[in-house]
PDB file of C-alpha atoms and ligand atoms in Angstrom:
ATOM      1  CA  MET R   1      41.508-131.222 -42.697  1.00 37.00           C
ATOM      2  CA  THR R   2      38.384-132.680 -44.286  1.00 39.00           C
ATOM      3  CA  SER R   3      35.291-130.717 -45.409  1.00 38.00           C
ATOM      4  CA  ALA R   4      32.538-131.344 -47.989  1.00 37.00           C
ATOM      5  CA  PRO R   5      33.645-131.037 -51.498  1.00 39.00           C
ATOM      6  CA  LEU R   6      30.913-128.160 -51.907  1.00 37.00           C
ATOM      7  CA  ASP R   7      32.418-126.353 -49.014  1.00 37.00           C
ATOM      8  CA  ARG R   8      35.990-126.595 -50.293  1.00 35.00           C
ATOM      9  CA  ARG R   9      35.007-124.672 -53.393  1.00 35.00           C
ATOM     10  CA  THR R  10      34.014-121.624 -51.356  1.00 39.00           C
ATOM     11  CA  PHE R  11      36.821-119.232 -51.027  1.00 40.00           C
ATOM     12  CA  LEU R  12      35.726-118.132 -47.526  1.00 38.00           C
ATOM     13  CA  GLY R  13      35.115-121.700 -46.466  1.00 34.00           C
ATOM     14  CA  THR R  14      38.688-122.584 -45.960  1.00 37.00           C
ATOM     15  CA  ALA R  15      39.439-120.056 -43.381  1.00 38.00           C
ATOM     16  CA  ALA R  16      38.466-122.169 -40.520  1.00 36.00           C
ATOM     17  CA  LEU R  17      41.511-124.534 -41.330  1.00 37.00           C
ATOM     18  CA  GLY R  18      43.943-121.807 -40.357  1.00 37.00           C
ATOM     19  CA  SER R  19      44.501-123.004 -36.700  1.00 36.00           C
ATOM     20  CA  ALA R  20      46.373-126.011 -38.139  1.00 35.00           C
ATOM     21  CA  ALA R  21      49.062-123.848 -39.471  1.00 35.00           C
ATOM     22  CA  ILE R  22      49.607-122.280 -35.916  1.00 35.00           C
ATOM     23  CA  ALA R  23      49.607-125.745 -34.339  1.00 36.00           C
ATOM     24  CA  ALA R  24      52.329-126.912 -36.746  1.00 37.00           C
ATOM     25  CA  GLY R  25      54.448-123.762 -36.041  1.00 38.00           C
ATOM     26  CA  SER R  26      54.929-123.325 -39.756  1.00 44.00           C
ATOM     27  CA  SER R  27      55.248-120.380 -41.900  1.00 55.00           C
ATOM     28  CA  ALA R  28      53.302-122.052 -44.521  1.00 67.00           C
ATOM     29  CA  ARG R  29      49.651-121.695 -43.696  1.00 76.00           C
ATOM     30  CA  ALA R  30      47.425-124.670 -44.076  1.00 77.00           C
ATOM     31  CA  ASP R  31      44.275-122.720 -44.873  1.00 78.00           C
ATOM     32  CA  LEU R  32      46.117-121.028 -47.728  1.00 80.00           C
ATOM     33  CA  ALA R  33      47.444-124.161 -49.160  1.00 79.00           C
ATOM     34  CA  ASP R  34      43.993-125.833 -48.900  1.00 79.00           C
ATOM     35  CA  ARG R  35      42.372-122.865 -50.669  1.00 75.00           C
ATOM     36  CA  LEU R  36      45.031-122.862 -53.386  1.00 77.00           C
ATOM     37  CA  ASP R  37      44.445-126.567 -53.936  1.00 76.00           C
ATOM     38  CA  ALA R  38      40.681-126.536 -53.794  1.00 75.00           C
ATOM     39  CA  TYR R  39      39.641-123.373 -55.510  1.00 78.00           C
ATOM     40  CA  GLN R  40      39.818-123.239 -59.336  1.00 86.00           C
ATOM     41  CA  PHE R  41      41.675-120.008 -59.914  1.00 92.00           C
ATOM     42  CA  GLU R  42      42.091-118.616 -63.507  1.00 94.00           C
ATOM     43  CA  VAL R  43      45.853-119.132 -63.267  1.00 95.00           C
ATOM     44  CA  ASN R  44      46.995-122.320 -61.576  1.00 92.00           C
ATOM     45  CA  ARG R  45      50.500-123.994 -61.674  1.00 93.00           C
ATOM     46  CA  PRO R  46      52.022-126.902 -59.772  1.00 92.00           C
ATOM     47  CA  GLU R  47      54.176-125.893 -56.943  1.00 93.00           C
ATOM     48  CA  GLY R  48      57.390-126.764 -58.837  1.00 95.00           C
ATOM     49  CA  GLU R  49      56.523-124.270 -61.411  1.00 97.00           C
ATOM     50  CA  TRP R  50      55.863-121.503 -58.948  1.00 96.00           C
ATOM     51  CA  ARG R  51      59.131-122.333 -57.290  1.00 97.00           C
ATOM     52  CA  GLU R  52      61.052-122.064 -60.610  1.00 97.00           C
ATOM     53  CA  MET R  53      59.448-118.631 -61.471  1.00 97.00           C
ATOM     54  CA  LEU R  54      59.649-117.054 -58.033  1.00 98.00           C
ATOM     55  CA  SER R  55      62.580-116.347 -55.587  1.00 97.00           C
ATOM     56  CA  ASN R  56      62.345-118.095 -52.157  1.00 97.00           C
ATOM     57  CA  LEU R  57      60.992-114.865 -50.681  1.00 97.00           C
ATOM     58  CA  GLU R  58      58.546-114.307 -53.397  1.00 98.00           C
ATOM     59  CA  PHE R  59      57.378-118.042 -53.048  1.00 97.00           C
ATOM     60  CA  ASN R  60      57.031-117.593 -49.324  1.00 96.00           C
ATOM     61  CA  VAL R  61      55.034-114.542 -49.416  1.00 96.00           C
ATOM     62  CA  LEU R  62      52.802-115.439 -52.498  1.00 97.00           C
ATOM     63  CA  ARG R  63      52.240-119.010 -52.071  1.00 95.00           C
ATOM     64  CA  GLU R  64      52.775-119.708 -48.297  1.00 93.00           C
ATOM     65  CA  GLY R  65      51.477-116.543 -46.873  1.00 91.00           C
ATOM     66  CA  GLY R  66      54.585-115.124 -45.501  1.00 92.00           C
ATOM     67  CA  THR R  67      55.344-111.548 -44.521  1.00 92.00           C
ATOM     68  CA  GLU R  68      58.427-109.792 -45.666  1.00 96.00           C
ATOM     69  CA  PRO R  69      60.558-107.892 -42.942  1.00 95.00           C
ATOM     70  CA  ALA R  70      59.386-104.202 -42.787  1.00 95.00           C
ATOM     71  CA  ARG R  71      61.290-101.686 -45.028  1.00 96.00           C
ATOM     72  CA  SER R  72      63.000-104.589 -46.692  1.00 96.00           C
ATOM     73  CA  HIS R  73      61.457-103.891 -50.242  1.00 97.00           C
ATOM     74  CA  PRO R  74      62.193-100.643 -52.042  1.00 97.00           C
ATOM     75  CA  TYR R  75      58.588-100.274 -52.981  1.00 98.00           C
ATOM     76  CA  TRP R  76      57.546 -99.234 -49.532  1.00 97.00           C
ATOM     77  CA  GLU R  77      58.878 -95.784 -50.094  1.00 97.00           C
ATOM     78  CA  ALA R  78      58.302 -95.517 -53.802  1.00 97.00           C
ATOM     79  CA  SER R  79      56.316 -92.615 -55.214  1.00 96.00           C
ATOM     80  CA  GLU R  80      56.659 -92.968 -59.031  1.00 97.00           C
ATOM     81  CA  PRO R  81      53.492 -93.039 -61.045  1.00 98.00           C
ATOM     82  CA  GLY R  82      52.624 -96.484 -62.425  1.00 98.00           C
ATOM     83  CA  VAL R  83      50.785 -99.729 -61.783  1.00 98.00           C
ATOM     84  CA  TYR R  84      51.614-102.458 -59.315  1.00 98.00           C
ATOM     85  CA  SER R  85      50.774-106.079 -60.632  1.00 98.00           C
ATOM     86  CA  CYS R  86      50.807-109.538 -59.045  1.00 98.00           C
ATOM     87  CA  LYS R  87      54.374-110.990 -59.564  1.00 98.00           C
ATOM     88  CA  ALA R  88      52.854-114.451 -59.858  1.00 98.00           C
ATOM     89  CA  CYS R  89      50.240-113.741 -62.678  1.00 98.00           C
ATOM     90  CA  ASP R  90      50.687-110.193 -63.945  1.00 98.00           C
ATOM     91  CA  LEU R  91      47.279-109.030 -62.982  1.00 98.00           C
ATOM     92  CA  PRO R  92      47.296-105.399 -62.313  1.00 98.00           C
ATOM     93  CA  LEU R  93      46.321-104.908 -58.710  1.00 98.00           C
ATOM     94  CA  TYR R  94      47.039-101.449 -57.505  1.00 98.00           C
ATOM     95  CA  ASP R  95      47.522 -98.047 -59.016  1.00 98.00           C
ATOM     96  CA  SER R  96      50.176 -95.614 -57.606  1.00 98.00           C
ATOM     97  CA  GLU R  97      47.684 -92.919 -57.199  1.00 97.00           C
ATOM     98  CA  TRP R  98      46.148 -94.925 -54.333  1.00 97.00           C
ATOM     99  CA  LYS R  99      49.551 -95.530 -52.540  1.00 98.00           C
ATOM    100  CA  VAL R 100      50.510 -94.071 -49.452  1.00 97.00           C
ATOM    101  CA  ILE R 101      53.868 -94.070 -47.626  1.00 97.00           C
ATOM    102  CA  LEU R 102      53.575 -95.198 -44.028  1.00 95.00           C
ATOM    103  CA  PRO R 103      56.475 -95.585 -41.520  1.00 94.00           C
ATOM    104  CA  MET R 104      55.636 -99.192 -40.861  1.00 93.00           C
ATOM    105  CA  GLY R 105      57.490-100.003 -44.090  1.00 95.00           C
ATOM    106  CA  TRP R 106      55.182-102.181 -46.131  1.00 97.00           C
ATOM    107  CA  VAL R 107      53.503-101.072 -49.278  1.00 98.00           C
ATOM    108  CA  PHE R 108      50.252 -99.407 -48.516  1.00 97.00           C
ATOM    109  CA  PHE R 109      47.282 -98.551 -50.749  1.00 98.00           C
ATOM    110  CA  TYR R 110      43.841 -97.008 -49.952  1.00 96.00           C
ATOM    111  CA  HIS R 111      42.274 -99.644 -52.282  1.00 94.00           C
ATOM    112  CA  SER R 112      42.768-101.923 -55.305  1.00 97.00           C
ATOM    113  CA  ARG R 113      41.665-101.946 -58.726  1.00 97.00           C
ATOM    114  CA  PRO R 114      38.112-103.100 -59.016  1.00 95.00           C
ATOM    115  CA  THR R 115      37.741-106.997 -58.772  1.00 94.00           C
ATOM    116  CA  ALA R 116      41.530-107.419 -58.646  1.00 97.00           C
ATOM    117  CA  ILE R 117      41.738-108.553 -54.847  1.00 97.00           C
ATOM    118  CA  LEU R 118      39.832-111.302 -52.982  1.00 94.00           C
ATOM    119  CA  THR R 119      39.515-111.313 -49.266  1.00 92.00           C
ATOM    120  CA  ASP R 120      39.671-114.127 -46.535  1.00 87.00           C
ATOM    121  CA  ILE R 121      40.179-114.449 -42.887  1.00 84.00           C
ATOM    122  CA  ASP R 122      43.818-115.023 -41.888  1.00 82.00           C
ATOM    123  CA  ARG R 123      43.639-116.696 -38.513  1.00 76.00           C
ATOM    124  CA  SER R 124      47.303-116.896 -38.079  1.00 73.00           C
ATOM    125  CA  GLY R 125      47.123-113.182 -37.369  1.00 58.00           C
ATOM    126  CA  PRO R 126      50.570-111.936 -38.420  1.00 52.00           C
ATOM    127  CA  MET R 127      49.434-108.355 -38.283  1.00 53.00           C
ATOM    128  CA  THR R 128      48.078-108.609 -34.871  1.00 50.00           C
ATOM    129  CA  GLY R 129      51.086-110.410 -33.143  1.00 54.00           C
ATOM    130  CA  GLY R 130      49.334-113.646 -33.374  1.00 52.00           C
ATOM    131  CA  THR R 131      46.589-112.506 -31.052  1.00 54.00           C
ATOM    132  CA  GLY R 132      43.685-112.392 -33.548  1.00 64.00           C
ATOM    133  CA  PRO R 133      42.622-112.997 -37.184  1.00 75.00           C
ATOM    134  CA  ALA R 134      43.283-110.322 -39.963  1.00 83.00           C
ATOM    135  CA  ILE R 135      41.575-109.810 -43.184  1.00 91.00           C
ATOM    136  CA  GLU R 136      43.822-111.237 -46.021  1.00 93.00           C
ATOM    137  CA  ALA R 137      44.233-109.715 -49.413  1.00 96.00           C
ATOM    138  CA  ALA R 138      44.782-112.133 -52.259  1.00 96.00           C
ATOM    139  CA  CYS R 139      44.994-112.078 -56.065  1.00 97.00           C
ATOM    140  CA  ARG R 140      41.808-112.688 -57.827  1.00 96.00           C
ATOM    141  CA  ARG R 141      43.496-114.351 -60.775  1.00 96.00           C
ATOM    142  CA  CYS R 142      45.904-116.786 -59.124  1.00 96.00           C
ATOM    143  CA  GLY R 143      44.905-116.727 -55.441  1.00 95.00           C
ATOM    144  CA  SER R 144      48.422-115.635 -54.307  1.00 96.00           C
ATOM    145  CA  HIS R 145      48.689-114.026 -50.927  1.00 96.00           C
ATOM    146  CA  HIS R 146      49.632-110.333 -51.073  1.00 97.00           C
ATOM    147  CA  GLY R 147      49.076-109.103 -47.420  1.00 95.00           C
ATOM    148  CA  HIS R 148      46.312-107.751 -45.298  1.00 93.00           C
ATOM    149  CA  ILE R 149      43.693-105.096 -45.010  1.00 93.00           C
ATOM    150  CA  VAL R 150      44.171-103.344 -41.786  1.00 90.00           C
ATOM    151  CA  GLY R 151      42.902-100.200 -40.011  1.00 88.00           C
ATOM    152  CA  ILE R 152      45.606 -97.519 -39.444  1.00 88.00           C
ATOM    153  CA  ASN R 153      44.529 -94.078 -38.049  1.00 86.00           C
ATOM    154  CA  ASN R 154      40.836 -94.580 -38.820  1.00 90.00           C
ATOM    155  CA  GLU R 155      41.559 -95.406 -42.390  1.00 91.00           C
ATOM    156  CA  VAL R 156      41.188 -98.987 -43.879  1.00 93.00           C
ATOM    157  CA  ILE R 157      44.239 -99.646 -45.929  1.00 95.00           C
ATOM    158  CA  HIS R 158      45.732-102.627 -47.987  1.00 96.00           C
ATOM    159  CA  CYS R 159      49.085-103.473 -46.370  1.00 96.00           C
ATOM    160  CA  ILE R 160      51.000-105.337 -49.000  1.00 98.00           C
ATOM    161  CA  ASN R 161      54.371-107.122 -49.454  1.00 98.00           C
ATOM    162  CA  GLY R 162      56.559-105.386 -51.936  1.00 98.00           C
ATOM    163  CA  ALA R 163      58.048-108.786 -52.886  1.00 98.00           C
ATOM    164  CA  GLY R 164      54.748-109.962 -54.337  1.00 98.00           C
ATOM    165  CA  LEU R 165      54.451-106.940 -56.785  1.00 98.00           C
ATOM    166  CA  THR R 166      55.832-105.953 -60.131  1.00 98.00           C
ATOM    167  CA  PHE R 167      55.985-102.110 -60.721  1.00 98.00           C
ATOM    168  CA  THR R 168      55.466-100.777 -64.204  1.00 98.00           C
ATOM    169  CA  PRO R 169      55.930 -97.109 -64.517  1.00 98.00           C
ATOM    170  CA  SER R 170      53.614 -94.918 -66.504  1.00 96.00           C
ATOM    171  CA  ALA R 171      54.551 -94.034 -70.021  1.00 86.00           C
ATOM    172  CA  THR R 172      55.880 -90.601 -70.046  1.00 73.00           C
TER     173      THR R 172
HETATM  174 ZN1   ZN M   1      48.026-113.240 -59.215  1.00 97.65          ZN
END
């Protein structure tokens, strides 16, 4: 778990540490924890503050890289116009016009708002049954984990946890 200070400041540079989380059999990913500690995000809070402001599920998804059960969050089949923001820092991430409802039961978008989402390699591979790495989608402002960018039916789509989002309906 050691790397040069310069490397630790590089967002993508922490990805190689992911195997440690698998070895520990933990839902909390070591590579994500290392990234959140090492990278200077615009919004940064001590773990205790995140735990106070987030539910256990929200904390697991956003700060530990967890995945909510399929079809467990009502956003998966929502179609109202509005904006989906990061529950941890309120940064607007996704517009409803780019949302698509798919039977897998997470919250899918064709793309995010510009400069809202950072990507990383998640080597714990939750979207691939643990058989390979996946592209992770994280909040640009606070580094929270939101889901993965996956290929479905020849489309590249953001597969996002509803628990990490706050929906604000469009003004009518
Ligand atoms: Zn955020």
